[in-house]
Short mmCIF file of C-alpha atoms in Angstrom, two decimals:
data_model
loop_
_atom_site.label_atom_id
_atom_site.label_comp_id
_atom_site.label_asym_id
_atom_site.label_seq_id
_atom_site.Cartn_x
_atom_site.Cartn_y
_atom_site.Cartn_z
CA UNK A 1243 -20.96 0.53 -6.40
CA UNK A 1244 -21.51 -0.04 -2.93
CA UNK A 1245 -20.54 -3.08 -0.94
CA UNK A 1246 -21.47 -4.28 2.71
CA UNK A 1247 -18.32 -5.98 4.02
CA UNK A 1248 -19.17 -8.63 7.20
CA UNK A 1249 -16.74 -10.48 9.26
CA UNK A 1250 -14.84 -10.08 12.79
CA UNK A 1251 -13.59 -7.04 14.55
CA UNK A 1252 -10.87 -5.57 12.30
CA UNK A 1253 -9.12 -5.06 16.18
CA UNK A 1254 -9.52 -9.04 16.68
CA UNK A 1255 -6.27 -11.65 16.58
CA UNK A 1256 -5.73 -13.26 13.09
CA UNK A 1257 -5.44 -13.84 9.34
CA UNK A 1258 -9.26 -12.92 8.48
CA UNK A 1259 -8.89 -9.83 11.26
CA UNK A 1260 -5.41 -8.50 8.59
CA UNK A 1261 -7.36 -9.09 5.43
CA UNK A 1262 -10.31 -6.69 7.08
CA UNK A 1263 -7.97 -4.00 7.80
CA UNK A 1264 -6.30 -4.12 4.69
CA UNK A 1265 -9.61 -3.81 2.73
CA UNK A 1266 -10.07 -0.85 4.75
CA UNK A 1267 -7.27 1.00 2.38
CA UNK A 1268 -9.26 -0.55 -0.51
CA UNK A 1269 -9.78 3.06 -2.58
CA UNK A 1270 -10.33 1.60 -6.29
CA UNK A 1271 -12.32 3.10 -8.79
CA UNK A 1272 -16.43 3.91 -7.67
CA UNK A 1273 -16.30 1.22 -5.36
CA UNK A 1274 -17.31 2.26 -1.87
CA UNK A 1275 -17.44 -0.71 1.38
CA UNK A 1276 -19.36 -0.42 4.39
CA UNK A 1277 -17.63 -2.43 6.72
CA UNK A 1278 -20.08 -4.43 9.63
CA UNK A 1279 -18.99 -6.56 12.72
CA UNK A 1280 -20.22 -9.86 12.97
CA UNK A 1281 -18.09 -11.52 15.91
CA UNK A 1282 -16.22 -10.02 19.05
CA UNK A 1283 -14.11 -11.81 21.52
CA UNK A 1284 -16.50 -10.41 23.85
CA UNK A 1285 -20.39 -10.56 22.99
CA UNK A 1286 -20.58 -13.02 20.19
CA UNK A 1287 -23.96 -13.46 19.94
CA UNK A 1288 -25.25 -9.96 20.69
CA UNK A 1289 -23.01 -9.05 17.83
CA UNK A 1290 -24.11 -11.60 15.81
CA UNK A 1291 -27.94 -10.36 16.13
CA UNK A 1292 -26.67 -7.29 15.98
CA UNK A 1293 -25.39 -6.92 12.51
CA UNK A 1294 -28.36 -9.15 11.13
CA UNK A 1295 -30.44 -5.78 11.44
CA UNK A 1296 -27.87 -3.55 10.59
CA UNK A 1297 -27.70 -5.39 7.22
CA UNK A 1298 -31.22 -4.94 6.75
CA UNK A 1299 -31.16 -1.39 7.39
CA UNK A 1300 -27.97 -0.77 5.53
CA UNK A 1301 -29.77 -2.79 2.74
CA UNK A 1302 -32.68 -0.36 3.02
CA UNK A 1303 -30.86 3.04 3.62
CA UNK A 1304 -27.43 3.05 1.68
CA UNK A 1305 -28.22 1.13 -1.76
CA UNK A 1306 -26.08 -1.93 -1.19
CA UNK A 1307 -25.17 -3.52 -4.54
CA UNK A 1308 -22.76 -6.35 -3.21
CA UNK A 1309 -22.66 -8.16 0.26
CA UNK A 1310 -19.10 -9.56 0.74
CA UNK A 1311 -18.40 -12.20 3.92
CA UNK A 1312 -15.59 -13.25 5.16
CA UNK A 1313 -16.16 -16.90 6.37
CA UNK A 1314 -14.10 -19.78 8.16
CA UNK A 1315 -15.57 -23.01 10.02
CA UNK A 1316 -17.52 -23.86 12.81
CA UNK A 1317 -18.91 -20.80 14.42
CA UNK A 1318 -18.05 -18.36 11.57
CA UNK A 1319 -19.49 -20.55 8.91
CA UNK A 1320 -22.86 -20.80 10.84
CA UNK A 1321 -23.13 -16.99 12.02
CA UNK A 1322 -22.46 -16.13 8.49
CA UNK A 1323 -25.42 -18.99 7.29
CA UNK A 1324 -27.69 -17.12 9.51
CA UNK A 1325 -26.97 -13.56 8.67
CA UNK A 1326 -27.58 -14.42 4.77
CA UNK A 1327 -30.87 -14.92 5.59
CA UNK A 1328 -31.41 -11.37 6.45
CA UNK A 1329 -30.54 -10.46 2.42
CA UNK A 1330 -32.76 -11.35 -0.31
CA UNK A 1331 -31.80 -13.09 -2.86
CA UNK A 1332 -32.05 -10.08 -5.53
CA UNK A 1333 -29.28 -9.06 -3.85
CA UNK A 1334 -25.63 -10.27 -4.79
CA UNK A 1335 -23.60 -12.11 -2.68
CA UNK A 1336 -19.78 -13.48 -1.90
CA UNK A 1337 -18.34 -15.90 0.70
CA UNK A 1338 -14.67 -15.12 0.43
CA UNK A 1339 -13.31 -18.31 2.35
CA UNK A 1340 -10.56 -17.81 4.66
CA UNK A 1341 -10.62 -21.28 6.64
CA UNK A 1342 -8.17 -23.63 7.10
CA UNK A 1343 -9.72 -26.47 8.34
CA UNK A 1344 -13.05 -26.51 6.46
CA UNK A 1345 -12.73 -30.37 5.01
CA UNK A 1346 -12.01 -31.54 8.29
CA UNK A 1347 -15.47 -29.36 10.20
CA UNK A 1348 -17.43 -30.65 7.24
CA UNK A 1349 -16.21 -34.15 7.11
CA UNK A 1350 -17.46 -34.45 10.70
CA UNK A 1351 -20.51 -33.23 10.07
CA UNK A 1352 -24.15 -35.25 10.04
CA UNK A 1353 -25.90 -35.98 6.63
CA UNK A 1354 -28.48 -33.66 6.87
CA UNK A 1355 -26.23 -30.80 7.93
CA UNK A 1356 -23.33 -31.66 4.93
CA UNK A 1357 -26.73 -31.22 2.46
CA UNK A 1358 -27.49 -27.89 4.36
CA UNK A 1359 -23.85 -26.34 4.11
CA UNK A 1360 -24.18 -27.24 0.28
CA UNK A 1361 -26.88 -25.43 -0.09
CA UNK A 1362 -25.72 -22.75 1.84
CA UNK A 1363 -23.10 -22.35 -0.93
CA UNK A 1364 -25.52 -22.62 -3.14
CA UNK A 1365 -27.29 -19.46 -2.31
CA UNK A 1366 -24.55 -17.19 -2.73
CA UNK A 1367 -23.29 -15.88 -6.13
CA UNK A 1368 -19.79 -16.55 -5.83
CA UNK A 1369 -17.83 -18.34 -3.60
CA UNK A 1370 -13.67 -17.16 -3.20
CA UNK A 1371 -11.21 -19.14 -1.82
CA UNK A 1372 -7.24 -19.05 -1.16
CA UNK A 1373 -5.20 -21.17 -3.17
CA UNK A 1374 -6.13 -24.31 -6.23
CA UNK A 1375 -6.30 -27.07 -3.64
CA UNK A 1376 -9.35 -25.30 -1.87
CA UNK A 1377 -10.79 -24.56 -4.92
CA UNK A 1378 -10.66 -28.47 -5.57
CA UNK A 1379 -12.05 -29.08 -2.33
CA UNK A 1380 -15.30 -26.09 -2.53
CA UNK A 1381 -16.36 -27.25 -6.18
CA UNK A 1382 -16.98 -30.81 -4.77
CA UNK A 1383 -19.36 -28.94 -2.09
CA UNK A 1384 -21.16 -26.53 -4.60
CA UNK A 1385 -22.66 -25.64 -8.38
CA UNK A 1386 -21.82 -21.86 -6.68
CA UNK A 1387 -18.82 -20.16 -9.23
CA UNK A 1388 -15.61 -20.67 -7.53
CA UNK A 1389 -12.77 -18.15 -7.59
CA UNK A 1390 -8.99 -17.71 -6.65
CA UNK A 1391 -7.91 -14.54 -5.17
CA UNK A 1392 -4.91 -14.86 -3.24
CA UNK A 1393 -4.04 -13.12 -0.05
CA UNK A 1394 -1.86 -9.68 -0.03
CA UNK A 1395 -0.07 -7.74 2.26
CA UNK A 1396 1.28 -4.07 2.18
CA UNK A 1397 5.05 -4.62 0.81
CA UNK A 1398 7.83 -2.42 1.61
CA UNK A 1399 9.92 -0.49 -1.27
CA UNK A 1400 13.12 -2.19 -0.47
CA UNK A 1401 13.61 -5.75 0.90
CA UNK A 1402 16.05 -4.33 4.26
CA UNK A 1403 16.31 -8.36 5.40
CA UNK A 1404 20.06 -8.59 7.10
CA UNK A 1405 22.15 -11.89 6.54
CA UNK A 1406 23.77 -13.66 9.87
CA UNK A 1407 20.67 -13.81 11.91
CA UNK A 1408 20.24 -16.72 14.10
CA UNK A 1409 16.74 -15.66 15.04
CA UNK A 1410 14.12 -18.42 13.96
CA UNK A 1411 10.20 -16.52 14.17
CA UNK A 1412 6.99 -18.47 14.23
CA UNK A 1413 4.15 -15.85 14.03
CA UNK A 1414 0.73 -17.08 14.41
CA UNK A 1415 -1.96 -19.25 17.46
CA UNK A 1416 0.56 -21.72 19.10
CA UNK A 1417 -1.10 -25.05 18.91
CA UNK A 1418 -0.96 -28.45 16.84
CA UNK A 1419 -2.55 -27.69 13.94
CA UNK A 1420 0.46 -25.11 13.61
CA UNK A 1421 2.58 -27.62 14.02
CA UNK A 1422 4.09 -25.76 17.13
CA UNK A 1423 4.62 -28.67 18.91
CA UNK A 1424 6.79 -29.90 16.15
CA UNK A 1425 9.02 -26.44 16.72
CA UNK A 1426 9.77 -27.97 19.92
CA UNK A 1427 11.44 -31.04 18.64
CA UNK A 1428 13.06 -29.43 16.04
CA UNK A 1429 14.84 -26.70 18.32
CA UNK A 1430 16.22 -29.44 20.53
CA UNK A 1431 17.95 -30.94 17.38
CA UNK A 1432 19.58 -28.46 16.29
CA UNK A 1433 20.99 -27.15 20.02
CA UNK A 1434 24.24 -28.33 19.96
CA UNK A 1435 25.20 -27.65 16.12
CA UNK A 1436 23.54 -24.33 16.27
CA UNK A 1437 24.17 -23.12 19.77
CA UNK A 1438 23.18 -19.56 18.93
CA UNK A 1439 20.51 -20.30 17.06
CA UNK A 1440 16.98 -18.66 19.28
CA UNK A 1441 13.35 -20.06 18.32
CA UNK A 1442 10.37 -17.33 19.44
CA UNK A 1443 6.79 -17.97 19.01
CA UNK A 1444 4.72 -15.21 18.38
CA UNK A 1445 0.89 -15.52 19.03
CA UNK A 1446 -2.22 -16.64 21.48
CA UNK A 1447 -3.34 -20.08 22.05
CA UNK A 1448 -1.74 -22.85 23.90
CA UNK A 1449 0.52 -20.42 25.66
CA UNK A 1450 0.81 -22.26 29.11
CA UNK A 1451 0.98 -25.94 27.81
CA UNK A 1452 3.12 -25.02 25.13
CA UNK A 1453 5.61 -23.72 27.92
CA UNK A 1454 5.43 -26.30 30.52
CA UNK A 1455 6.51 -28.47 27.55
CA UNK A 1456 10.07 -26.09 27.03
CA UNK A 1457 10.17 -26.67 31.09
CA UNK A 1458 9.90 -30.28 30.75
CA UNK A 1459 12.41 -30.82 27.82
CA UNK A 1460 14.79 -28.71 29.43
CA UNK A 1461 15.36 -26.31 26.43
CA UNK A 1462 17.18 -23.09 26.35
CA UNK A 1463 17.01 -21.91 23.01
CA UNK A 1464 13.01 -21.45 22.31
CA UNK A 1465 10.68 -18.69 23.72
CA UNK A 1466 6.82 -17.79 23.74
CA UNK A 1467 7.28 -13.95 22.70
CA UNK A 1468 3.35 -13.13 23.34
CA UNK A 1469 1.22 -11.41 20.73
CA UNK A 1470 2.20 -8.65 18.96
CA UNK A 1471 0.74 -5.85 17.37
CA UNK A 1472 1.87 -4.51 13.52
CA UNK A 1473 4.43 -2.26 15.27
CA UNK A 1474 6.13 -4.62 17.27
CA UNK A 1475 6.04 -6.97 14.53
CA UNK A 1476 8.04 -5.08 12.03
CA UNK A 1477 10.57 -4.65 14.91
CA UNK A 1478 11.18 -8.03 15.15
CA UNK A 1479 11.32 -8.57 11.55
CA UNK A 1480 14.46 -6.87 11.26
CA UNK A 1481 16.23 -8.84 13.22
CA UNK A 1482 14.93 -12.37 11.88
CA UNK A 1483 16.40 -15.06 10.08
CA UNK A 1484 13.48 -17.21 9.12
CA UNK A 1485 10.51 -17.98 9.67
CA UNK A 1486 9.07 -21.07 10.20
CA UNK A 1487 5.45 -22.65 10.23
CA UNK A 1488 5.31 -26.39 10.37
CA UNK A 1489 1.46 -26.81 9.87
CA UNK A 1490 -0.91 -29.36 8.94
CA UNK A 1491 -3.55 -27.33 7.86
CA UNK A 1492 -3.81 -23.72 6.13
CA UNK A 1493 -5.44 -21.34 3.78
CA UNK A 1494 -2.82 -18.97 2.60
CA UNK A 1495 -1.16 -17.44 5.77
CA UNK A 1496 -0.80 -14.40 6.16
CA UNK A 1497 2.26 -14.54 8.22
CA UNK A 1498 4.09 -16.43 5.32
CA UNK A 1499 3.21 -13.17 3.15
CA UNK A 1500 4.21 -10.34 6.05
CA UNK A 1501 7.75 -12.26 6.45
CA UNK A 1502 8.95 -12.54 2.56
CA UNK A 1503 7.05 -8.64 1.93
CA UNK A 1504 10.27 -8.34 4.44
CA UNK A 1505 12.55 -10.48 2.71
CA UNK A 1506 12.42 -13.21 5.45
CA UNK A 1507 12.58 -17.25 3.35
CA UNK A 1508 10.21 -19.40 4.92
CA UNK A 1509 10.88 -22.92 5.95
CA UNK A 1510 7.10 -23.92 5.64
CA UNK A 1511 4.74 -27.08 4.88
CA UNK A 1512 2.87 -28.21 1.33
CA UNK A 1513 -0.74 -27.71 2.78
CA UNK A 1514 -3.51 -25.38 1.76
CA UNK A 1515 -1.97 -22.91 -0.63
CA UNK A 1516 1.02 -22.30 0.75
CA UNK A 1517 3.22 -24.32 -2.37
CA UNK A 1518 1.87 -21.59 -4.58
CA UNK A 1519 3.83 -18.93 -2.93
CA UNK A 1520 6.41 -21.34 -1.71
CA UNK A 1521 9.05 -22.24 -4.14
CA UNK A 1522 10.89 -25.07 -2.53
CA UNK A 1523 14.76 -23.93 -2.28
CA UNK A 1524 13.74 -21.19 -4.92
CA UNK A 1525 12.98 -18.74 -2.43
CA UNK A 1526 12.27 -20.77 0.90
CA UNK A 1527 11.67 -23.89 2.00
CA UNK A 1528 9.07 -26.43 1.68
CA UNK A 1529 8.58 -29.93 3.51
CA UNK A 1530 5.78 -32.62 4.24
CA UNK A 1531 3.88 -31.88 8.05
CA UNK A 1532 6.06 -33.81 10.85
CA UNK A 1533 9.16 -33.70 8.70
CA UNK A 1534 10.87 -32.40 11.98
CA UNK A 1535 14.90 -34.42 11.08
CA UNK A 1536 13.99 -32.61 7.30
CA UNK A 1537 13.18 -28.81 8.95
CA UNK A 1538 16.84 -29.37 11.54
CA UNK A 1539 18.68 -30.37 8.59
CA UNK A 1540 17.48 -27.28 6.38
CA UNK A 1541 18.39 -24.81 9.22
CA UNK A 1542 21.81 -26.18 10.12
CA UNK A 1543 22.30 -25.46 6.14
CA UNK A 1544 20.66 -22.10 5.81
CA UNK A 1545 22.12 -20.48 9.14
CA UNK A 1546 25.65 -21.25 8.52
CA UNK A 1547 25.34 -19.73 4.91
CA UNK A 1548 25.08 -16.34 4.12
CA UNK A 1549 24.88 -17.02 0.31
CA UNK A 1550 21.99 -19.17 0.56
CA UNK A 1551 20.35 -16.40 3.39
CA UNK A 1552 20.59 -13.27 0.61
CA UNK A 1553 19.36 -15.86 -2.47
CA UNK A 1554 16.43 -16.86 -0.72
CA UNK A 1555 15.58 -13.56 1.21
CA UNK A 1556 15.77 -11.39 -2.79
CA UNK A 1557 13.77 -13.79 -4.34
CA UNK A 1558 10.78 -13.78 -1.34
CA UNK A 1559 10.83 -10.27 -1.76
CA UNK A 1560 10.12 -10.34 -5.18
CA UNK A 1561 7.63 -13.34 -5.28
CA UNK A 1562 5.91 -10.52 -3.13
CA UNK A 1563 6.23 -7.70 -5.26
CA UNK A 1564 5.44 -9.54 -8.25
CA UNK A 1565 2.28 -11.60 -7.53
CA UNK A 1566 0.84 -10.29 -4.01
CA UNK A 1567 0.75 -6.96 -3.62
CA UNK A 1568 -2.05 -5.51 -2.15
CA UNK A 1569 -2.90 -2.86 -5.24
CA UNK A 1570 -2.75 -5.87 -8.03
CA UNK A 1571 -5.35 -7.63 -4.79
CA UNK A 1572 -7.61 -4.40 -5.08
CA UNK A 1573 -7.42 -4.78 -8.73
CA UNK A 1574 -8.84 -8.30 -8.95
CA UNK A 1575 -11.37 -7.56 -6.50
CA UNK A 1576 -12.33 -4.65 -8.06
CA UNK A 1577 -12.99 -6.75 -11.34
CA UNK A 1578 -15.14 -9.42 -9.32
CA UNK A 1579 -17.21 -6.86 -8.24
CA UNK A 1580 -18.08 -5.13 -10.97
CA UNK A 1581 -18.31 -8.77 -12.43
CA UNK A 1582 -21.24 -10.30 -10.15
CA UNK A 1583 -22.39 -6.84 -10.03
CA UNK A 1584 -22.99 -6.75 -13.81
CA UNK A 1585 -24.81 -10.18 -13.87
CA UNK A 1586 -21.69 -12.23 -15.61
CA UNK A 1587 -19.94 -15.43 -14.70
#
């Protein structure tokens, strides 16, 4: 079986840019993907046109069975609404929804363009999504089959997470809907009762606002750390405590997934599908959005014990091991596939 895969540079910043390059180890069964580029940083548009014809000549040439997109809001929702026009509809195809803020886009949408997304959806044969709460959300939008595969990541064979860190990661774009700004308050609360304790953000966005704010609150103890690449971010795995990510809207993050596959707990919010890897003081933390006193008071706790560090950090690895590993991922995909290929629901 052959299957076209479409979404952004696999070299691009982000979740949906990790789940690309992971599919690119995808070697299951006779399953064979053709990966194609639909968005660059650089040429969106041209890219966009682009791969419309190279689906239409991959269509032609290489026996596609299965198109497979990879879709979020706004622009990517719309580039991917006007390459499925370029497949016919004998063909078989999958939106595998990676957004996080897709209620929100769609809520502000017109009438007449909240009818077109729906039938958008319901041209496709199957439509994936992250976690229960967005499948909630999709089957209010569509008639379109809805399915749960969860996110994966690459795990390594022994959790090598090291108790007494006082280094707090957030990995990920720095802005509100990450709740970074939160991070802010959060770091100057716990200053004086953990002195030693270091906050660095990891990731693109609001870089220079988000530091003018650390100038103007006069804090010592948080960082911007820049964007990193896989290397660099196993390196500073090994020397981290927790991670946190105060957001107020997600998917399934992939950061949440590359910390515990590393035995890091997670101090983390109950949004998208993040409480269905998340098991609150089971094997990280989980809190409502602005709960900024809540996330200072869980720190103080976890940094000053070790026993709580090594309970939390075993059991992440193994929530990993056990339910998101990247070959039981290939496995369910595999199964879709051969599902929609094969004509049943």
């Amino acid at each position: 079986m052959k299957i076209s895969m479409i979404g952004p540079d696999s070299k691009a910043k982000g979740g949906m840019a990790t789940v690309l390059n992971n599919f690119k180890s995808f070697t299951h069964t006779d399953c064979k993907i053709i990966f194609l580029t639909s968005w660059r940083e650089k040429h969106r548009i041209w890219t966009a046109i682009k791969c419309f014809f190279q689906i239409r000549k991959a269509l032609k040439q290489q026996q596609i069975d299965l198109i497979h997109f990879h879709v979020a809001q706004k622009g990517s929702f719309f580039r991917k609404a006007f390459l499925l026009v370029a497949i016919p509809k004998r063909y078989h195809t999958v939106f595998h929804m990676h957004a996080s803020q897709f209620d929100t886009f769609y809520e502000e949408q017109p009438t007449f363009i909240k009818k077109w997304i729906g039938k958008v959806f319901n041209r496709v044969d199957e439509v994936v999504v992250l976690s229960q709460e967005w499948a909630q959300f999709y089957r209010g939008l569509t008639n379109t089959k809805i399915s749960i595969i969860e996110n994966a990541v690459f795990i390594p064979k022994e959790n090598s997470y090291m108790t007494n860190q006082k280094l707090i990661i957030t990995f990920g774009k720095i802005g509100e809907r990450k709740g970074s700004y939160d991070i802010l308050n959060i770091a100057k609360r716990i200053e004086a009762s953990v002195p030693d304790a270091k906050f660095i953000l990891y990731g693109d966005g609001e870089v220079n606002k988000f530091r003018q704010q650390i100038r103007d609150l006069g804090l010592s103890n948080i960082f911007v750390g820049g964007w990193l690449d896989d290397e660099m971010k196993i390196e500073v795995m090994q020397n981290a405590a927790v991670h946190l990510l105060p957001s107020y809207q997600e998917g399934l993050p992939m950061a949440i997934l590359e910390t515990m596959s590393h035995g890091i707990p997670n101090i983390s919010t109950d949004v998208g599908g993040i409480s269905e890897v998340i098991q609150d003081k089971e094997n990280g933390y989980i809190v409502q959005p602005g709960e900024c006193q809540k996330v200072a008071e869980l720190l103080e706790l976890f940094l000053h014990s070790p026993e709580i560090q090594r309970k939390l950090s075993d059991r992440a690895y193994q929530t990993l091991v056990d339910k998101f590993s990247i070959d039981d991922n290939f496995k369910k995909w595999t199964y879709l596939y051969r599902r929609i290929n094969q004509g049943g629901s």
